[in-house]
Amino acid sequence: MLGEHLTYAFEDPQAASFLAGIADVCADRGYGMTILPITGAADDTERIRAAAVDGFIVWTTSDDDPILGAVRAMRRPAVVHGGPAVDGLELVSIDNRAAARAIGAVAFAGAKRPAVVSFPLSRARISAITGGPDTSGVLFPVTRERLEGYRQAAEATGVAWHDVVVAVCAHNDATEAERIAATLLSSTEPPDAIAAMSDEQAAGVVRAVRAARLAVPHDVAVTGWDDAAVAARLGLTTVAQSLREQGATCARAALGQPPDSGAASWSVVRRASTRA
């Protein structure tokens, strides 16, 4: 169950990798795979009730998403990727807060005006530029945990969270990230470090930095997340995680094999886009 437009499954490299991991397990065990796009429409829960499936995998969603209750009511094996944690459902995720704290420490090293390019805060998907927000009101747990990690990293360098500019994108999209980063860079106090929540967003940030005739990392340090192919191509410092392996873990859980205890693995990959 994918809380994005259906084409996102094919256009976003990490979503495609996640689905490929599910397909690996399904192919090995003789199962098919159905993608249910969840759009926020009133018929989302009915689509779940009508699905002729043996189990559910829920792509990361918000704490208040009604589909979670609908999945629980189906009483079939179910697993959530990324979050939120739901009683009765398995959860497969990395420790997003720890990973954000680690990558933030690299991104913000030596920075005086750090910024974050963020995933949406709620299902309303409202774009905004704000000072470090109160994360208790952030309903997407992946976004919330990453913001908390960035907050800890910024404060460890002596920068107050309310002084960190957070640019919220409605979607995980390089073009949108480029536009919002261009706005940040044209301000009277432009950031000198930008931590993005995905490599796609970071690629858009790099384009905006270059369009502003600035240099990475001399003028603006940039970090991404996922270690996708674009990260290596652009020399991005990033968080490496295997969405394909996480997809496979989700599929095995949905077919009755509980995930191993503990969070999925991650690491920080340092490249030329940061000063540290």
Short mmCIF file of N, CA and C in Angstrom, two decimals, residues 132-220:
data_model
loop_
_atom_site.label_atom_id
_atom_site.label_comp_id
_atom_site.label_asym_id
_atom_site.label_seq_id
_atom_site.Cartn_x
_atom_site.Cartn_y
_atom_site.Cartn_z
N GLY A 132 13.15 25.86 13.00
CA GLY A 132 13.01 24.49 13.49
C GLY A 132 11.68 24.27 14.18
N PRO A 133 10.82 23.41 13.64
CA PRO A 133 9.47 23.26 14.18
C PRO A 133 9.44 22.40 15.44
N ASP A 134 8.35 22.53 16.19
CA ASP A 134 8.07 21.65 17.31
C ASP A 134 7.74 20.28 16.73
N THR A 135 8.61 19.31 16.93
CA THR A 135 8.43 18.02 16.26
C THR A 135 7.27 17.21 16.83
N SER A 136 6.76 17.60 17.99
CA SER A 136 5.63 16.86 18.56
C SER A 136 4.39 16.94 17.67
N GLY A 137 4.33 17.96 16.82
CA GLY A 137 3.19 18.09 15.93
C GLY A 137 3.41 17.50 14.55
N VAL A 138 4.55 16.86 14.33
CA VAL A 138 4.85 16.24 13.04
C VAL A 138 4.26 14.84 13.02
N LEU A 139 3.36 14.57 12.08
CA LEU A 139 2.60 13.33 12.10
C LEU A 139 3.22 12.19 11.31
N PHE A 140 4.16 12.49 10.41
CA PHE A 140 4.90 11.42 9.75
C PHE A 140 6.07 11.03 10.65
N PRO A 141 6.10 9.81 11.19
CA PRO A 141 7.16 9.46 12.13
C PRO A 141 8.55 9.48 11.52
N VAL A 142 8.70 9.13 10.24
CA VAL A 142 10.02 9.19 9.62
C VAL A 142 10.52 10.63 9.59
N THR A 143 9.66 11.55 9.18
CA THR A 143 10.03 12.97 9.17
C THR A 143 10.34 13.45 10.59
N ARG A 144 9.49 13.08 11.53
CA ARG A 144 9.65 13.53 12.92
C ARG A 144 10.98 13.06 13.50
N GLU A 145 11.30 11.80 13.30
CA GLU A 145 12.53 11.26 13.87
C GLU A 145 13.77 11.87 13.20
N ARG A 146 13.71 12.11 11.91
CA ARG A 146 14.85 12.72 11.23
C ARG A 146 15.03 14.17 11.69
N LEU A 147 13.94 14.90 11.84
CA LEU A 147 14.06 16.27 12.34
C LEU A 147 14.64 16.29 13.75
N GLU A 148 14.23 15.35 14.58
CA GLU A 148 14.79 15.27 15.93
C GLU A 148 16.29 15.02 15.89
N GLY A 149 16.73 14.14 14.98
CA GLY A 149 18.16 13.88 14.85
C GLY A 149 18.92 15.09 14.36
N TYR A 150 18.37 15.78 13.38
CA TYR A 150 19.01 17.02 12.90
C TYR A 150 19.06 18.07 14.01
N ARG A 151 17.99 18.14 14.79
CA ARG A 151 17.97 19.10 15.91
C ARG A 151 19.12 18.81 16.86
N GLN A 152 19.28 17.55 17.22
CA GLN A 152 20.35 17.18 18.14
C GLN A 152 21.72 17.51 17.55
N ALA A 153 21.89 17.27 16.26
CA ALA A 153 23.16 17.57 15.61
C ALA A 153 23.44 19.06 15.60
N ALA A 154 22.42 19.87 15.28
CA ALA A 154 22.60 21.32 15.24
C ALA A 154 22.95 21.86 16.63
N GLU A 155 22.20 21.41 17.62
CA GLU A 155 22.43 21.91 18.97
C GLU A 155 23.81 21.49 19.49
N ALA A 156 24.31 20.35 19.03
CA ALA A 156 25.65 19.92 19.44
C ALA A 156 26.73 20.84 18.89
N THR A 157 26.42 21.56 17.80
CA THR A 157 27.38 22.52 17.24
C THR A 157 27.18 23.92 17.80
N GLY A 158 26.18 24.09 18.68
CA GLY A 158 25.92 25.39 19.29
C GLY A 158 24.88 26.22 18.59
N VAL A 159 24.16 25.63 17.61
CA VAL A 159 23.11 26.35 16.89
C VAL A 159 21.76 25.96 17.46
N ALA A 160 20.98 26.94 17.92
CA ALA A 160 19.66 26.66 18.47
C ALA A 160 18.73 26.14 17.39
N TRP A 161 17.86 25.21 17.75
CA TRP A 161 16.98 24.60 16.76
C TRP A 161 16.10 25.63 16.07
N HIS A 162 15.61 26.62 16.80
CA HIS A 162 14.73 27.62 16.17
C HIS A 162 15.47 28.47 15.15
N ASP A 163 16.80 28.45 15.18
CA ASP A 163 17.59 29.18 14.19
C ASP A 163 17.91 28.35 12.95
N VAL A 164 17.55 27.07 12.97
CA VAL A 164 17.76 26.20 11.81
C VAL A 164 16.56 26.35 10.87
N VAL A 165 16.80 26.75 9.64
CA VAL A 165 15.72 26.90 8.67
C VAL A 165 15.33 25.51 8.16
N VAL A 166 14.04 25.20 8.22
CA VAL A 166 13.53 23.94 7.72
C VAL A 166 12.59 24.24 6.55
N ALA A 167 12.98 23.77 5.37
CA ALA A 167 12.18 23.95 4.16
C ALA A 167 11.43 22.65 3.90
N VAL A 168 10.12 22.68 4.06
CA VAL A 168 9.29 21.49 3.93
C VAL A 168 8.79 21.36 2.50
N CYS A 169 9.09 20.22 1.88
CA CYS A 169 8.60 19.93 0.53
C CYS A 169 7.33 19.08 0.62
N ALA A 170 6.40 19.32 -0.27
CA ALA A 170 5.17 18.53 -0.28
C ALA A 170 5.44 17.10 -0.72
N HIS A 171 6.47 16.92 -1.56
CA HIS A 171 6.77 15.59 -2.10
C HIS A 171 8.28 15.38 -2.14
N ASN A 172 8.66 14.15 -2.21
CA ASN A 172 10.07 13.79 -2.37
C ASN A 172 10.44 13.94 -3.84
N ASP A 173 10.79 15.15 -4.22
CA ASP A 173 10.94 15.47 -5.64
C ASP A 173 12.11 16.43 -5.82
N ALA A 174 13.01 16.12 -6.76
CA ALA A 174 14.20 16.94 -6.96
C ALA A 174 13.85 18.34 -7.44
N THR A 175 12.85 18.45 -8.32
CA THR A 175 12.49 19.76 -8.86
C THR A 175 11.93 20.67 -7.78
N GLU A 176 11.07 20.12 -6.92
CA GLU A 176 10.52 20.92 -5.83
C GLU A 176 11.63 21.32 -4.86
N ALA A 177 12.55 20.40 -4.57
CA ALA A 177 13.66 20.71 -3.67
C ALA A 177 14.54 21.79 -4.26
N GLU A 178 14.75 21.76 -5.58
CA GLU A 178 15.56 22.80 -6.24
C GLU A 178 14.90 24.17 -6.08
N ARG A 179 13.59 24.23 -6.26
CA ARG A 179 12.89 25.52 -6.14
C ARG A 179 12.98 26.06 -4.72
N ILE A 180 12.75 25.20 -3.74
CA ILE A 180 12.73 25.69 -2.37
C ILE A 180 14.14 26.03 -1.89
N ALA A 181 15.15 25.29 -2.38
CA ALA A 181 16.54 25.61 -2.04
C ALA A 181 16.95 26.93 -2.67
N ALA A 182 16.48 27.21 -3.89
CA ALA A 182 16.78 28.48 -4.53
C ALA A 182 16.23 29.64 -3.72
N THR A 183 15.05 29.45 -3.13
CA THR A 183 14.47 30.48 -2.26
C THR A 183 15.35 30.71 -1.04
N LEU A 184 15.83 29.62 -0.44
CA LEU A 184 16.71 29.75 0.72
C LEU A 184 17.99 30.49 0.37
N LEU A 185 18.57 30.14 -0.77
CA LEU A 185 19.87 30.69 -1.15
C LEU A 185 19.78 32.15 -1.58
N SER A 186 18.59 32.60 -1.92
CA SER A 186 18.42 34.00 -2.33
C SER A 186 18.02 34.90 -1.15
N SER A 187 17.92 34.33 0.04
CA SER A 187 17.53 35.12 1.21
C SER A 187 18.70 35.98 1.69
N THR A 188 18.41 36.88 2.61
CA THR A 188 19.45 37.78 3.11
C THR A 188 20.50 37.04 3.95
N GLU A 189 20.11 35.91 4.53
CA GLU A 189 21.04 35.08 5.30
C GLU A 189 20.95 33.65 4.77
N PRO A 190 21.57 33.38 3.63
CA PRO A 190 21.46 32.06 3.02
C PRO A 190 22.17 31.00 3.83
N PRO A 191 21.69 29.76 3.78
CA PRO A 191 22.35 28.69 4.54
C PRO A 191 23.73 28.38 3.99
N ASP A 192 24.60 27.92 4.88
CA ASP A 192 25.92 27.46 4.45
C ASP A 192 26.05 25.94 4.59
N ALA A 193 24.95 25.29 4.96
CA ALA A 193 24.89 23.83 5.00
C ALA A 193 23.42 23.42 4.87
N ILE A 194 23.14 22.44 4.02
CA ILE A 194 21.78 21.97 3.82
C ILE A 194 21.76 20.45 3.89
N ALA A 195 21.01 19.92 4.86
CA ALA A 195 20.82 18.47 4.98
C ALA A 195 19.47 18.13 4.39
N ALA A 196 19.45 17.30 3.35
CA ALA A 196 18.21 16.90 2.69
C ALA A 196 17.83 15.49 3.14
N MET A 197 16.53 15.21 3.15
CA MET A 197 16.05 13.92 3.63
C MET A 197 16.07 12.82 2.58
N SER A 198 16.52 13.12 1.38
CA SER A 198 16.70 12.08 0.37
C SER A 198 17.76 12.54 -0.61
N ASP A 199 18.31 11.60 -1.36
CA ASP A 199 19.28 11.96 -2.39
C ASP A 199 18.60 12.71 -3.54
N GLU A 200 17.32 12.38 -3.80
CA GLU A 200 16.60 13.12 -4.84
C GLU A 200 16.50 14.59 -4.46
N GLN A 201 16.12 14.87 -3.23
CA GLN A 201 16.07 16.26 -2.77
C GLN A 201 17.45 16.89 -2.82
N ALA A 202 18.47 16.16 -2.38
CA ALA A 202 19.83 16.71 -2.37
C ALA A 202 20.30 17.04 -3.78
N ALA A 203 19.90 16.24 -4.76
CA ALA A 203 20.27 16.54 -6.15
C ALA A 203 19.67 17.87 -6.58
N GLY A 204 18.42 18.13 -6.17
CA GLY A 204 17.81 19.42 -6.47
C GLY A 204 18.52 20.55 -5.76
N VAL A 205 18.94 20.32 -4.52
CA VAL A 205 19.69 21.34 -3.78
C VAL A 205 21.00 21.66 -4.48
N VAL A 206 21.72 20.65 -4.94
CA VAL A 206 22.99 20.87 -5.64
C VAL A 206 22.76 21.71 -6.90
N ARG A 207 21.70 21.43 -7.63
CA ARG A 207 21.40 22.24 -8.83
C ARG A 207 21.15 23.69 -8.46
N ALA A 208 20.42 23.91 -7.35
CA ALA A 208 20.14 25.28 -6.91
C ALA A 208 21.42 26.00 -6.49
N VAL A 209 22.31 25.29 -5.81
CA VAL A 209 23.58 25.88 -5.39
C VAL A 209 24.40 26.30 -6.61
N ARG A 210 24.46 25.42 -7.59
CA ARG A 210 25.23 25.74 -8.80
C ARG A 210 24.59 26.88 -9.57
N ALA A 211 23.26 26.91 -9.62
CA ALA A 211 22.57 28.00 -10.32
C ALA A 211 22.82 29.34 -9.66
N ALA A 212 23.04 29.32 -8.34
CA ALA A 212 23.35 30.54 -7.60
C ALA A 212 24.82 30.92 -7.71
N ARG A 213 25.58 30.15 -8.50
CA ARG A 213 27.01 30.37 -8.71
C ARG A 213 27.79 30.24 -7.40
N LEU A 214 27.37 29.27 -6.61
CA LEU A 214 28.06 28.93 -5.38
C LEU A 214 28.71 27.56 -5.54
N ALA A 215 29.60 27.23 -4.63
CA ALA A 215 30.33 25.97 -4.74
C ALA A 215 29.99 25.05 -3.58
N VAL A 216 29.86 23.75 -3.91
CA VAL A 216 29.69 22.69 -2.92
C VAL A 216 31.06 22.03 -2.71
N PRO A 217 31.59 21.92 -1.48
CA PRO A 217 30.99 22.33 -0.21
C PRO A 217 31.52 23.67 0.32
N HIS A 218 32.36 24.37 -0.47
CA HIS A 218 33.02 25.57 0.05
C HIS A 218 32.00 26.59 0.54
N ASP A 219 30.98 26.85 -0.28
CA ASP A 219 29.95 27.82 0.11
C ASP A 219 28.79 27.15 0.85
N VAL A 220 28.39 25.99 0.37
CA VAL A 220 27.25 25.27 0.95
C VAL A 220 27.57 23.78 1.00
#
